[in-house]
XYZ file of C-alpha atoms in Angstrom:
318
model
C 77.675 115.762 86.380
C 78.090 114.183 82.920
C 77.604 110.456 82.369
C 81.233 110.055 81.242
C 82.448 111.560 84.499
C 80.139 109.262 86.487
C 81.446 106.227 84.614
C 85.021 107.341 85.217
C 84.371 107.808 88.939
C 82.679 104.413 89.142
C 85.578 102.680 87.404
C 88.083 104.439 89.646
C 86.113 103.475 92.747
C 85.820 99.874 91.588
C 89.520 99.724 90.758
C 90.417 101.173 94.156
C 88.112 98.752 95.971
C 89.507 95.803 94.052
C 93.083 96.802 94.849
C 92.335 97.245 98.545
C 90.289 94.053 98.802
C 93.062 92.057 97.082
C 95.611 93.379 99.561
C 93.161 92.640 102.370
C 93.183 88.983 101.313
C 96.798 88.748 102.478
C 97.456 87.441 105.969
C 100.528 86.810 108.118
C 99.074 83.407 109.023
C 98.177 82.357 105.479
C 100.324 79.173 105.516
C 99.771 78.293 109.157
C 97.683 75.247 108.252
C 98.591 74.505 104.633
C 102.360 74.714 105.108
C 103.359 75.331 108.727
C 107.075 74.831 107.982
C 107.177 77.333 105.098
C 108.562 80.328 106.989
C 111.204 78.390 108.922
C 112.322 76.711 105.692
C 112.730 80.068 103.938
C 114.477 81.598 106.937
C 116.996 78.771 107.103
C 117.813 78.996 103.392
C 118.223 82.781 103.526
C 120.473 82.546 106.589
C 122.636 80.027 104.756
C 122.870 82.170 101.618
C 123.695 85.363 103.531
C 126.305 83.596 105.661
C 128.044 82.493 102.461
C 127.856 85.961 100.903
C 126.632 88.933 102.920
C 125.877 90.939 99.794
C 123.175 88.401 98.938
C 120.972 89.896 101.643
C 120.789 93.180 99.751
C 120.252 91.338 96.470
C 117.244 89.417 97.814
C 115.768 92.606 99.274
C 116.178 94.338 95.911
C 114.454 91.472 94.109
C 111.308 92.136 96.133
C 111.357 95.840 95.260
C 111.905 95.171 91.553
C 109.131 92.590 91.584
C 106.545 94.782 93.308
C 107.199 97.894 91.220
C 106.445 96.101 87.952
C 102.770 95.110 87.777
C 102.648 94.314 91.488
C 104.193 91.727 93.832
C 103.510 88.713 91.619
C 106.840 86.942 91.101
C 106.992 88.123 87.486
C 110.583 89.309 87.869
C 111.656 85.664 88.263
C 110.358 84.492 84.877
C 112.893 83.683 82.171
C 112.287 84.931 78.651
C 110.326 82.613 76.373
C 109.559 82.510 72.682
C 106.246 84.267 73.299
C 107.256 87.121 75.602
C 110.255 89.100 76.739
C 110.397 89.146 80.510
C 111.724 91.600 83.066
C 115.159 90.106 83.732
C 116.716 91.615 80.605
C 115.132 95.072 80.932
C 117.772 97.823 81.416
C 117.192 98.323 85.183
C 117.635 94.568 85.773
C 120.082 93.229 83.181
C 123.518 92.431 84.647
C 122.238 93.950 87.879
C 119.597 91.839 89.635
C 120.987 88.879 91.547
C 119.769 86.057 93.774
C 117.676 84.090 91.302
C 119.621 80.929 92.107
C 118.958 81.442 95.828
C 115.234 81.772 95.160
C 115.440 78.539 93.116
C 117.018 76.777 96.087
C 114.423 78.137 98.507
C 111.593 77.116 96.191
C 112.987 73.591 95.942
C 113.278 73.387 99.745
C 109.727 74.637 100.227
C 108.320 72.297 97.566
C 109.859 69.383 99.447
C 107.909 70.205 102.609
C 104.605 71.183 100.915
C 104.242 70.828 97.155
C 102.624 73.551 95.042
C 101.410 75.503 98.056
C 103.720 78.486 98.568
C 104.018 81.014 95.741
C 107.274 82.348 94.378
C 105.964 85.876 95.023
C 105.559 85.080 98.724
C 108.986 83.460 98.851
C 110.539 86.659 97.476
C 108.656 88.766 100.049
C 109.680 86.560 102.983
C 113.278 86.233 101.753
C 113.518 90.039 101.652
C 112.383 90.292 105.278
C 114.668 87.481 106.420
C 117.608 89.130 104.636
C 116.976 92.377 106.496
C 116.828 90.521 109.809
C 119.970 88.505 109.017
C 121.904 91.754 108.578
C 120.644 93.355 111.785
C 117.467 95.074 110.586
C 113.908 95.032 111.910
C 111.706 91.957 111.967
C 108.144 92.447 110.774
C 105.220 90.226 109.854
C 105.070 89.611 106.110
C 101.512 89.427 104.814
C 101.108 86.333 102.640
C 98.761 84.754 100.160
C 100.082 86.154 96.880
C 99.879 84.028 93.768
C 102.258 84.045 90.822
C 101.859 85.853 87.534
C 101.771 83.843 84.314
C 103.473 86.612 82.343
C 106.039 89.391 82.685
C 106.586 92.801 81.120
C 109.902 94.008 79.700
C 108.362 97.394 78.882
C 106.900 97.923 82.360
C 110.247 97.023 83.958
C 111.940 99.556 81.714
C 109.458 102.335 82.529
C 108.304 101.754 86.119
C 111.544 101.260 88.041
C 113.026 104.632 89.101
C 116.546 105.087 87.674
C 119.570 106.232 89.738
C 119.383 109.579 87.937
C 115.956 110.321 89.478
C 115.188 113.712 90.970
C 113.343 114.027 94.269
C 110.130 115.014 92.506
C 110.322 112.054 90.127
C 110.938 109.662 93.040
C 107.920 111.047 94.874
C 105.829 110.698 91.713
C 107.066 107.179 90.965
C 106.273 105.885 94.445
C 102.974 107.741 94.553
C 101.994 105.973 91.349
C 102.331 102.689 93.243
C 100.223 103.895 96.168
C 103.223 104.673 98.376
C 103.692 107.910 100.274
C 106.737 110.174 100.294
C 107.398 108.908 103.826
C 107.361 105.333 102.488
C 109.759 106.312 99.713
C 112.298 107.880 102.059
C 112.086 104.921 104.452
C 112.401 102.351 101.653
C 115.416 104.214 100.268
C 117.094 103.214 103.519
C 117.422 99.735 102.009
C 120.573 101.255 100.507
C 122.190 100.899 103.903
C 123.241 97.489 102.536
C 124.455 96.351 99.135
C 126.545 97.671 96.291
C 125.975 99.537 93.043
C 127.716 99.367 89.683
C 129.960 102.141 88.407
C 127.584 102.809 85.509
C 124.895 103.723 88.052
C 126.899 106.226 90.106
C 129.342 107.593 87.487
C 127.225 110.680 86.620
C 126.931 111.587 90.308
C 130.631 111.389 91.124
C 131.778 113.265 88.011
C 128.992 115.744 87.268
C 127.163 116.610 90.489
C 128.272 119.231 92.988
C 126.302 117.928 95.981
C 128.899 115.291 96.828
C 131.775 115.264 99.301
C 134.961 115.999 97.325
C 137.210 113.385 98.938
C 134.437 110.783 98.698
C 134.013 111.498 94.981
C 137.768 111.342 94.364
C 138.012 107.987 96.132
C 135.168 106.567 94.037
C 136.746 107.884 90.830
C 139.816 105.720 91.486
C 137.781 102.594 90.721
C 135.140 104.089 88.446
C 136.689 105.891 85.459
C 134.780 108.316 83.270
C 134.356 105.528 80.722
C 134.659 101.747 80.904
C 134.659 99.434 83.915
C 130.879 99.758 84.153
C 130.610 96.754 86.465
C 133.065 97.948 89.123
C 131.245 98.017 92.459
C 131.047 100.430 95.377
C 129.058 100.138 98.618
C 125.822 102.112 98.780
C 126.603 102.779 102.443
C 130.294 103.692 102.726
C 130.235 103.304 106.521
C 128.637 99.903 107.269
C 127.719 98.261 103.973
C 126.915 94.835 105.441
C 124.921 96.026 108.439
C 121.300 97.120 108.224
C 121.334 100.362 110.212
C 120.694 104.083 109.773
C 124.148 105.057 108.502
C 122.717 105.544 105.019
C 120.995 108.678 106.315
C 124.026 109.805 108.297
C 126.037 109.586 105.074
C 123.505 111.688 103.160
C 123.925 114.487 105.708
C 127.647 114.723 104.846
C 127.036 114.361 101.085
C 128.198 110.759 100.835
C 125.216 109.331 98.985
C 126.482 107.018 96.246
C 123.723 107.581 93.709
C 122.259 110.836 92.477
C 118.869 109.472 93.566
C 120.257 108.930 97.070
C 121.694 112.393 97.627
C 118.572 114.190 96.347
C 116.898 113.025 99.578
C 119.120 115.473 101.445
C 119.706 118.449 99.201
C 117.825 121.411 100.704
C 114.499 119.856 99.772
C 111.309 118.543 101.313
C 112.880 115.213 102.337
C 115.639 116.764 104.455
C 113.741 116.706 107.745
C 112.847 113.013 107.504
C 116.438 112.124 106.590
C 117.644 114.092 109.615
C 115.156 112.310 111.833
C 116.279 108.860 110.677
C 119.958 109.782 110.942
C 119.527 110.475 114.651
C 116.838 107.911 115.465
C 117.540 104.426 114.166
C 114.539 102.962 115.980
C 112.161 105.273 114.124
C 113.770 104.350 110.811
C 113.367 100.642 111.602
C 109.702 101.121 112.494
C 108.918 103.181 109.402
C 110.912 100.869 107.133
C 108.969 97.836 108.350
C 105.663 99.630 107.777
C 106.755 100.764 104.309
C 107.816 97.228 103.370
C 104.364 95.953 104.291
C 102.799 98.734 102.218
C 105.026 97.895 99.263
C 104.180 94.212 99.604
C 100.511 95.146 99.160
C 100.982 96.505 95.633
C 98.479 94.729 93.366
C 98.894 91.144 94.606
C 97.254 88.284 92.743
C 95.008 86.439 95.181
C 92.178 83.926 95.220
C 91.937 82.165 91.855
C 94.117 84.681 89.986
C 97.503 83.554 88.729
C 98.960 80.235 89.875
C 101.413 78.640 92.298
C 104.461 78.009 90.121
C 106.416 74.846 90.831
C 109.461 76.388 89.129
C 109.844 80.115 89.735
C 111.521 80.622 86.356
C 108.634 79.394 84.232
C 104.863 79.128 84.104
C 103.405 75.729 85.013
């Protein structure tokens, strides 16, 4: 075996070990001593926000996904642009689309008041996502904690790493695999679309160009989403129960009522069909697999130990 190959294998092994050991530093009891009121404070703030606007639950869940998929779960998605770097908020997948930053600001302020500069913004986003799921009827799971916050953000990575609504099944599998997530994780995490809404610009190609969509469903959507203009008109990702975290997302896919192209490809005579069918008939299994997949996603390249910082303001570096 050549020396270059040996070096490559060593670097890969080291990189893999470092990634696993960083994730292993996370613990569900991380703040038990340093900030015992952290989780109850976050839960209370999320419950208040979701009670005021149910859609906010989906928005907070989506923030966690968009954070983790861009250079890991490090709170970078929360950073505002500065004169020295262009952050992730204005990247095409996020601009005029991501919401909930003000809620995270409120939660951070509440947490800072009970234990200053102790709980990271990245952890707040992870816990808020879980609490949002629970508030809307979904599964409760233990969030692993101990992440620290990034001191930078990447516009380019946000533009390239977040799978677009036009994604094929193979590109979704590849995108999630690149983050260390399995196809099973991907299909389970897609079930997050059982809550929330999407903009017309995201589902327009599916309702006008695709054939794997229920005709009456497409016609109904076309009433509020014309072939051009009105890009910000909204439609529920789950046409049946858009404010309840359940398994109707998968039931809808089986009758070709997936809102996005990237939704319906999960049930389109492909390799994901059997798992979609399983979840559509077994909500408990979906809940269990979703919780496990969320934990796996939360383990993507966290900053731990002395890396990063604990931001006092989630929008800017200390």
